[in-house]
GROMACS .gro file of C-alpha atoms in nm:
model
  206
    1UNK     CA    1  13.501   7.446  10.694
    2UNK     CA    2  13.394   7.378  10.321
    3UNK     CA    3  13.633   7.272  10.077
    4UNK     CA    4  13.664   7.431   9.743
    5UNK     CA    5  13.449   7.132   9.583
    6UNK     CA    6  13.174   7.226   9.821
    7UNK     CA    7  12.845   7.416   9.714
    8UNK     CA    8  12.809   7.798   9.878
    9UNK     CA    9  12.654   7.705  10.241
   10UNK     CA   10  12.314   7.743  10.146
   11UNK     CA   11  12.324   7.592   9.848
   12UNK     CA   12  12.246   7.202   9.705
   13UNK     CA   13  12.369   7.061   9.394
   14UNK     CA   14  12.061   6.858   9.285
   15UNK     CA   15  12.165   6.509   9.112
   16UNK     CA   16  11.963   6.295   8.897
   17UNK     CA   17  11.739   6.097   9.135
   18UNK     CA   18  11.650   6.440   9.290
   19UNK     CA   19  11.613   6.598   8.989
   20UNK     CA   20  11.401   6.358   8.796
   21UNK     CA   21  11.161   6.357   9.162
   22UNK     CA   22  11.135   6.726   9.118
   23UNK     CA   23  11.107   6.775   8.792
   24UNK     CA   24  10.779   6.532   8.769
   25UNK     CA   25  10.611   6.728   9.007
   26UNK     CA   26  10.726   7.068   8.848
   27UNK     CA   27  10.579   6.904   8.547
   28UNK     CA   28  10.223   6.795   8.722
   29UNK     CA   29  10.220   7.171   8.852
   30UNK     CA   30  10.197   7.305   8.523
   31UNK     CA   31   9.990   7.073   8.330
   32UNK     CA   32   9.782   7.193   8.626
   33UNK     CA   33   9.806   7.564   8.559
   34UNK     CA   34   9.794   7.508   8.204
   35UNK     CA   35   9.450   7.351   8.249
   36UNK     CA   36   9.341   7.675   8.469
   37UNK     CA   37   9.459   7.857   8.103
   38UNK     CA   38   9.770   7.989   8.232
   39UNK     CA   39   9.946   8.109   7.974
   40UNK     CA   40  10.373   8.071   8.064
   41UNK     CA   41  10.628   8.339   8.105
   42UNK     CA   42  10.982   8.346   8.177
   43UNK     CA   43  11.195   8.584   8.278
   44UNK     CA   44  11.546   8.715   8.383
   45UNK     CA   45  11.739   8.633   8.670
   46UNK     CA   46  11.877   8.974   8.749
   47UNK     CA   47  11.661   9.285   8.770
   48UNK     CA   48  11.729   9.621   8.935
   49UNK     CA   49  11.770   9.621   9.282
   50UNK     CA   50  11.503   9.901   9.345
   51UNK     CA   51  11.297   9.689   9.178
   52UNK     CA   52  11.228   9.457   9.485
   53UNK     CA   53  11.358   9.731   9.708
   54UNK     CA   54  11.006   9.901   9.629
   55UNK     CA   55  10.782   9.587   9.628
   56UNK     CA   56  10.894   9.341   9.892
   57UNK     CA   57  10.811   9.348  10.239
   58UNK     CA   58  11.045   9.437  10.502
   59UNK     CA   59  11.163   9.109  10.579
   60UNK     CA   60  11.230   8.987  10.199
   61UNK     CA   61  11.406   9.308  10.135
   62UNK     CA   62  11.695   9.192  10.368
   63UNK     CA   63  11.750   8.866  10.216
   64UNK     CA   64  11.784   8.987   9.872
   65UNK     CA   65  12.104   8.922   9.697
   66UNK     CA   66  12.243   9.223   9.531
   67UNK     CA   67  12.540   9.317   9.393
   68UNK     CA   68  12.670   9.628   9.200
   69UNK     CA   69  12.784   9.557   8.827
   70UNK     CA   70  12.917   9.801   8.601
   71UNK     CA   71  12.812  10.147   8.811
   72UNK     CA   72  12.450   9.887   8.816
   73UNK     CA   73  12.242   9.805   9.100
   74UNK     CA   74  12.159   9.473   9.068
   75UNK     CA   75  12.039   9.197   9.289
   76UNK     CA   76  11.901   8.834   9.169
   77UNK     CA   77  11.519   8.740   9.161
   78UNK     CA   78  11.370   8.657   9.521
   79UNK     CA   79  11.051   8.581   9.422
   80UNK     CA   80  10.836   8.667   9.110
   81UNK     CA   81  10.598   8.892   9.144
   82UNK     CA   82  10.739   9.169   9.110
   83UNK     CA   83  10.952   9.102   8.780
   84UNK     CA   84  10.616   8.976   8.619
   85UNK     CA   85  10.402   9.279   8.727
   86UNK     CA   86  10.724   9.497   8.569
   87UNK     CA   87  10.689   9.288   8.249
   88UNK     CA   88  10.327   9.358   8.252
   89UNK     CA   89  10.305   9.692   8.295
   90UNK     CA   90  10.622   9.769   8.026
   91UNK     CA   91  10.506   9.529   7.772
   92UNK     CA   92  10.174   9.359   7.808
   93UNK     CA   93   9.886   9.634   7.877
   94UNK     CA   94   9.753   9.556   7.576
   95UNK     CA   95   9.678   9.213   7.675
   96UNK     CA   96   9.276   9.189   7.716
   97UNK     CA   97   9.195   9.122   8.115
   98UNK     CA   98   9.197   8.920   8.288
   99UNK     CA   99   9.546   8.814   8.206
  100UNK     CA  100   9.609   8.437   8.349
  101UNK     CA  101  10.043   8.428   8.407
  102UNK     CA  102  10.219   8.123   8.532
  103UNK     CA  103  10.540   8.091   8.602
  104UNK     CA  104  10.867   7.826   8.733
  105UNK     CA  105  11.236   7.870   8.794
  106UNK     CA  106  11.482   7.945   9.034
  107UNK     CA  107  11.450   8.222   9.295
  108UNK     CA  108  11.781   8.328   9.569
  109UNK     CA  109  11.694   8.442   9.918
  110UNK     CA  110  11.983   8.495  10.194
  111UNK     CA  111  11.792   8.295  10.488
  112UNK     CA  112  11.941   8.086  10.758
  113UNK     CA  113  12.058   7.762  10.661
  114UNK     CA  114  11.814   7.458  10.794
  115UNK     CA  115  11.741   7.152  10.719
  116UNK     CA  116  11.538   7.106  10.387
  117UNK     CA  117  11.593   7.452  10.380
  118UNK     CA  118  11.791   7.666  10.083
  119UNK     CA  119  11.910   7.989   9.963
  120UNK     CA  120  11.831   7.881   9.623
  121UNK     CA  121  11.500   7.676   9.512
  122UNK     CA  122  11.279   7.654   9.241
  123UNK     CA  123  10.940   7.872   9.283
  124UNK     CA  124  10.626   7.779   9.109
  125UNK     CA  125  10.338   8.007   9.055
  126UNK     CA  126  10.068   8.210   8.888
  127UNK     CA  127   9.967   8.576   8.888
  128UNK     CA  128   9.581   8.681   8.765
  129UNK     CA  129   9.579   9.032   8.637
  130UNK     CA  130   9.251   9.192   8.620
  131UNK     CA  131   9.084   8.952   8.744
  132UNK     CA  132   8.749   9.037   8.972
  133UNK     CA  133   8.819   9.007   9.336
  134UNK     CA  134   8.712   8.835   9.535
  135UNK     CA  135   8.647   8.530   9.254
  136UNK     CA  136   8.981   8.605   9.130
  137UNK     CA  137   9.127   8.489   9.545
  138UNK     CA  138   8.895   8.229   9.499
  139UNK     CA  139   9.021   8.117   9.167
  140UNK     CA  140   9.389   8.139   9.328
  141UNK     CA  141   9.298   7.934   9.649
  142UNK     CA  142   9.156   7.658   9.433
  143UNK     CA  143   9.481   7.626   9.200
  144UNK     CA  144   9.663   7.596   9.486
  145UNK     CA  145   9.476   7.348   9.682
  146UNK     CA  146   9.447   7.130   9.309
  147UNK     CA  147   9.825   7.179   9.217
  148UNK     CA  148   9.909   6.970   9.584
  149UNK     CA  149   9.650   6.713   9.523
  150UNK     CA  150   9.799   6.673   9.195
  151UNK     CA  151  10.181   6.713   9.297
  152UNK     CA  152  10.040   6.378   9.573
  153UNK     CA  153  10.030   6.626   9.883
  154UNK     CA  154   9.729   6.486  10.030
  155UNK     CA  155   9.724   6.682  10.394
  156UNK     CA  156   9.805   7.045  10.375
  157UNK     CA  157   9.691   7.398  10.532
  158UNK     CA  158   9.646   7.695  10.338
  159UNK     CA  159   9.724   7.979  10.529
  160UNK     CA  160   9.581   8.322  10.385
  161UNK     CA  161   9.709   8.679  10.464
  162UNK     CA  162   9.720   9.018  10.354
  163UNK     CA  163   9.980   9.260  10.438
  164UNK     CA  164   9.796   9.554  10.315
  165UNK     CA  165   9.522   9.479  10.559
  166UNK     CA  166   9.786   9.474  10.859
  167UNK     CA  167   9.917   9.788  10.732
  168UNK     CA  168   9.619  10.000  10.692
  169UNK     CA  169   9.514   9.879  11.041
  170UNK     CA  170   9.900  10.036  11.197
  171UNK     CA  171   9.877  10.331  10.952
  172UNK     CA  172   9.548  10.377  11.155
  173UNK     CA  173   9.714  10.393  11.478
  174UNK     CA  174   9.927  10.706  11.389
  175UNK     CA  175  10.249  10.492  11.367
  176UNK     CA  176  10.576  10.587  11.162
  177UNK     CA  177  10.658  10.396  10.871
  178UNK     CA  178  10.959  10.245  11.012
  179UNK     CA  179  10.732  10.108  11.332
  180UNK     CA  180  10.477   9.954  11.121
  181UNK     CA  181  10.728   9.779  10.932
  182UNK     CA  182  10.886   9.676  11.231
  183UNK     CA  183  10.579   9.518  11.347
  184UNK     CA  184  10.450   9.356  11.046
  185UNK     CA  185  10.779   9.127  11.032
  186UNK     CA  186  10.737   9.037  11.408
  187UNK     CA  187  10.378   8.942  11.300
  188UNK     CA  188  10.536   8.723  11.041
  189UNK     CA  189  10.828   8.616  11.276
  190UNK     CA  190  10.567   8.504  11.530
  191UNK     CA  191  10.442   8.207  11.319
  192UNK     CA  192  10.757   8.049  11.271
  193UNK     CA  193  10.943   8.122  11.598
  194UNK     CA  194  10.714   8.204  11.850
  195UNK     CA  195  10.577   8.498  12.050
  196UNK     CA  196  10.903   8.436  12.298
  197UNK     CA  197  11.161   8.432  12.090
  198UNK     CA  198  11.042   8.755  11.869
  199UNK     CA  199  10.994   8.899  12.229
  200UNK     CA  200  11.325   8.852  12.312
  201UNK     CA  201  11.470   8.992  12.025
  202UNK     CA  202  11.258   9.321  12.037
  203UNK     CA  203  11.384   9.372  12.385
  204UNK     CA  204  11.772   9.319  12.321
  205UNK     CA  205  11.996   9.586  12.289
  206UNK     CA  206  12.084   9.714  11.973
   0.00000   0.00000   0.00000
């Protein structure tokens, strides 16, 4: 059992060693993204809960951390795409296209406790608006693969997927909503904990 001096379970205090480790490679991130022309953007912690209620997957949506404030949904930022694409579309439209975004700071997600694992953790990352597809993918995959190099990751896998694509393909089988959601977090599931154990907990009782 914690002790009142203890972080929430989930949570790391991160003390100077650490920090001045993770702040270089935040730092070689961004010179990197910067170099791609990247312009940066920061925004607020806490956004309306429908906000990622409408624009996360199933799975994300239950490890949001929301609260109610004041009669005001509210929940804190689980990732970042959605708060940029809200900033965009409120107060940069007038922004010529392609509009090159990057972003860093803490995001909060309610996952299990692992090792090297945390609720809270800093996310770094870019968003192209506008751009052409498919050069604009292209363009992403290659900022990716550059920002490890230069962070000194020197063997890595990107892994590439499209929800929309496994949607359309359910939708296309006549299934409900609810089912295809259902499915398209075992799909996810199924990389990290195996066909068996996703098995297993589709066939437990309720």
């Amino acid at each position: 059992m914690g002790t009142s001096i203890d972080p929430v379970r989930g949570m790391r205090d991160v003390l100077p060693h650490d920090y001045a480790a993770q702040a270089a490679i935040a730092a070689r991130l961004e010179r990197t993204l910067a170099s791609y022309g990247y312009q940066p953007i920061d925004l607020p912690l806490i956004e309306r809960r429908d906000l990622y209620l409408r624009k996360l997957g199933e799975e994300l949506v239950g490890k949001v951390y929301e609260f109610t404030f004041n009669g005001r949904d509210l929940a804190l930022r689980p990732e970042w795409t959605a708060s940029v694409l809200r900033a965009y579309v409120g107060r940069m439209q007038d922004q010529p296209l392609p509009l090159r975004l990057r972003y860093a700071g803490p995001v909060f997600r309610n996952e299990r406790p692992q090792r090297a694992t945390y609720r809270q953790f800093t996310q770094v990352g870019v968003e192209l608006i506008g751009g052409p597809a498919p050069r604009a993918d292209a363009e992403c995959i290659a900022l990716a693969c550059e920002g490890l190099r230069r962070a000194g990751v020197s063997s890595f896998r990107v892994r590439i997927g499209h929800i929309g694509l496994i949607r359309s393909v359910l939708a296309a089988l006549g299934l409900a909503e609810r089912t295809q959601g259902l499915l398209a977090w075992s799909l996810e599931r199924m990389r990290e904990e195996g066909v068996d154990a996703v098995r297993a907990r589709l066939e437990s009782p309720q």
